Structure formats: C-alpha cells, structure tokens
Amino acid sequence: MGDAETFGVEKGYGERVVEWINSESKKKKVKLEARLYGYDITTENFGTFEMFSWMGDVKSARNMIVRASKKFKIRVIEGGYKTKDKTYSTKKTDYAMVRKGERIIGHLKFTASRFGNQLWKLEEEERK
C-alpha cells in the first residue's frame, strides 16, 4: 500500500472532489491523478471520510486538497506526514491533518502492517 492513500474527503463528496481534482490538474497541466478506492475511515471528532489515493507531485496534491476543501466547504484529510525519528516496528505509521479550508482542525495517526497489503487503520486522533 502506498503512502499516498491517507488523503480523504467528507463522506458523500468523494466522487465530486476526485473528479474536480483530476479536471483541475488537467487544466493547469499538473501531473496529478486521484482515485477513490472504496475505503472509509470513521473518526469520533470529525466524522466519516472517503479515502482516496493519488499519483503525482506531493506539493500539487496538498494544494489541490486544500482548494477542494474551500470550494466544497468540507473537511478533508491531508496525509503523508512522517516523524523525524526513525523507529522500526512491525507496523508502518503515517500522520495526517484534518483541514477545513486553510484551518487545521485536528491531527490523525494511521497504522498499517508492513507485511501484506492491508488498509490503513485509524490509531489516534486529536482536536486542535
């Protein structure tokens, strides 16, 4: 499973947002393609999110997800953050921010097994 799969949008907006991201990236000639992969994450504090994967430039993906949050007035998960310290374990860890427009409203921690092809599981969440 790739690291780019910890991005998400509020449930019910997945298809519209992914379609919008793909069309905007074509208009602006940015190398970015997003796809839903049929996986939802439910959080206690922020609601349910449809997760999606993307291929392309990290900076463009982060920019597009923030713009989508503003355009559709929804909460989004912007993932792909790592810790600076190197720890070795049987699980891989990924950190994400929950955004509403430009504002960061919370942080999430995801884990998945290093072995096999498992989906990310929500481990921790905190409101900002």
Coordinates of C-alpha atoms in Angstrom, one line a residue:
M1 CA 0.0 0.0 0.0
G2 CA 1.4 3.4 -0.9
D3 CA 1.9 6.3 1.4
A4 CA -0.4 8.5 -0.8
E5 CA -3.5 6.7 0.4
T6 CA -4.0 8.7 3.6
F7 CA -5.9 11.5 1.9
G8 CA -9.6 11.7 2.3
V9 CA -12.7 13.9 1.9
E10 CA -16.0 14.0 3.8
K11 CA -18.3 11.1 3.0
G12 CA -20.7 11.9 0.2
Y13 CA -18.2 14.2 -1.6
G14 CA -15.7 11.6 -2.8
E15 CA -16.6 11.3 -6.4
R16 CA -17.2 15.0 -6.9
V17 CA -13.9 16.0 -5.3
V18 CA -11.8 13.4 -7.1
E19 CA -13.4 14.4 -10.4
W20 CA -12.7 18.1 -9.7
I21 CA -9.1 17.4 -8.7
N22 CA -8.5 15.4 -11.9
S23 CA -10.1 18.1 -14.1
E24 CA -8.2 21.0 -12.4
S25 CA -4.9 19.2 -12.7
K26 CA -5.5 18.7 -16.4
K27 CA -6.4 22.4 -16.8
K28 CA -3.3 23.5 -15.0
K29 CA -1.2 20.9 -16.7
V30 CA -0.1 19.4 -13.3
K31 CA 0.9 15.8 -13.0
L32 CA -1.7 14.6 -10.6
E33 CA -4.3 11.9 -10.7
A34 CA -6.7 10.9 -7.9
R35 CA -8.8 7.8 -7.5
L36 CA -11.2 6.5 -4.9
Y37 CA -10.5 3.1 -3.6
G38 CA -13.7 2.3 -1.8
Y39 CA -12.4 2.7 1.8
D40 CA -14.0 4.8 4.5
I41 CA -12.5 5.9 7.8
T42 CA -14.7 7.0 10.7
T43 CA -13.4 9.4 13.4
E44 CA -15.0 10.3 16.7
N45 CA -14.3 14.0 16.4
F46 CA -14.5 14.7 12.6
G47 CA -17.0 12.3 11.0
T48 CA -16.6 9.8 8.2
F49 CA -14.2 10.3 5.3
E50 CA -13.9 8.6 1.9
M51 CA -10.2 7.8 1.4
F52 CA -8.5 8.2 -2.0
S53 CA -5.1 7.6 -3.5
W54 CA -3.2 9.8 -5.9
M55 CA -0.2 9.7 -8.1
G56 CA 1.9 12.7 -9.0
D57 CA 3.5 15.6 -7.2
V58 CA 3.1 15.9 -3.4
K59 CA 3.0 19.7 -3.4
S60 CA 0.3 19.7 -6.0
A61 CA -1.8 17.1 -4.2
R62 CA -1.6 19.1 -0.9
N63 CA -2.5 22.3 -2.7
M64 CA -5.5 20.7 -4.5
I65 CA -6.9 19.1 -1.4
V66 CA -6.9 22.5 0.4
R67 CA -8.5 24.1 -2.6
A68 CA -11.2 21.4 -2.7
S69 CA -11.9 21.9 1.0
K70 CA -12.5 25.6 0.3
K71 CA -14.5 25.1 -2.9
F72 CA -16.9 22.4 -1.5
K73 CA -16.8 23.8 2.1
I74 CA -15.9 20.4 3.5
R75 CA -13.4 18.8 5.9
V76 CA -10.5 16.9 4.3
I77 CA -7.7 14.7 5.5
E78 CA -4.2 15.7 4.2
G79 CA -1.9 12.8 4.9
G80 CA 1.6 11.7 4.1
Y81 CA 3.4 13.2 7.1
K82 CA 6.2 11.2 8.8
T83 CA 8.0 11.6 12.1
K84 CA 11.6 12.8 12.1
D85 CA 12.8 10.0 14.4
K86 CA 13.4 6.6 12.8
T87 CA 11.8 3.8 14.7
Y88 CA 11.5 0.2 13.5
S89 CA 8.4 -1.8 14.2
T90 CA 6.1 -4.3 12.5
K91 CA 3.7 -1.6 11.6
K92 CA 4.2 1.5 9.3
T93 CA 2.9 4.8 10.6
D94 CA 1.5 7.8 8.8
Y95 CA 0.3 11.1 10.2
A96 CA -2.4 13.4 8.7
M97 CA -4.0 16.8 9.3
V98 CA -7.7 17.3 9.2
R99 CA -8.5 20.6 7.5
K100 CA -11.5 22.8 6.9
G101 CA -10.3 25.3 4.3
E102 CA -7.0 26.8 5.3
R103 CA -7.6 25.9 9.0
I104 CA -6.1 22.8 10.6
I105 CA -8.8 21.4 13.0
G106 CA -7.1 18.2 14.1
H107 CA -4.4 15.5 13.7
L108 CA -4.7 11.8 12.9
K109 CA -2.3 8.9 13.2
F110 CA -2.7 5.9 10.9
T111 CA -1.0 2.5 11.1
A112 CA -0.8 -0.5 8.7
S113 CA 1.1 -3.7 8.7
R114 CA 4.4 -3.7 6.9
F115 CA 3.7 -7.2 5.6
G116 CA 0.9 -7.9 3.2
N117 CA -1.5 -5.4 1.6
Q118 CA -3.6 -4.1 4.5
L119 CA -5.6 -0.9 4.6
W120 CA -4.7 2.0 6.9
K121 CA -6.4 1.9 10.4
L122 CA -7.0 5.0 12.5
E123 CA -4.9 4.7 15.6
E124 CA -5.2 8.1 17.3
E125 CA -7.0 11.4 16.7
E126 CA -6.9 14.8 18.4
R127 CA -8.7 18.1 18.0
K128 CA -6.6 21.2 17.7

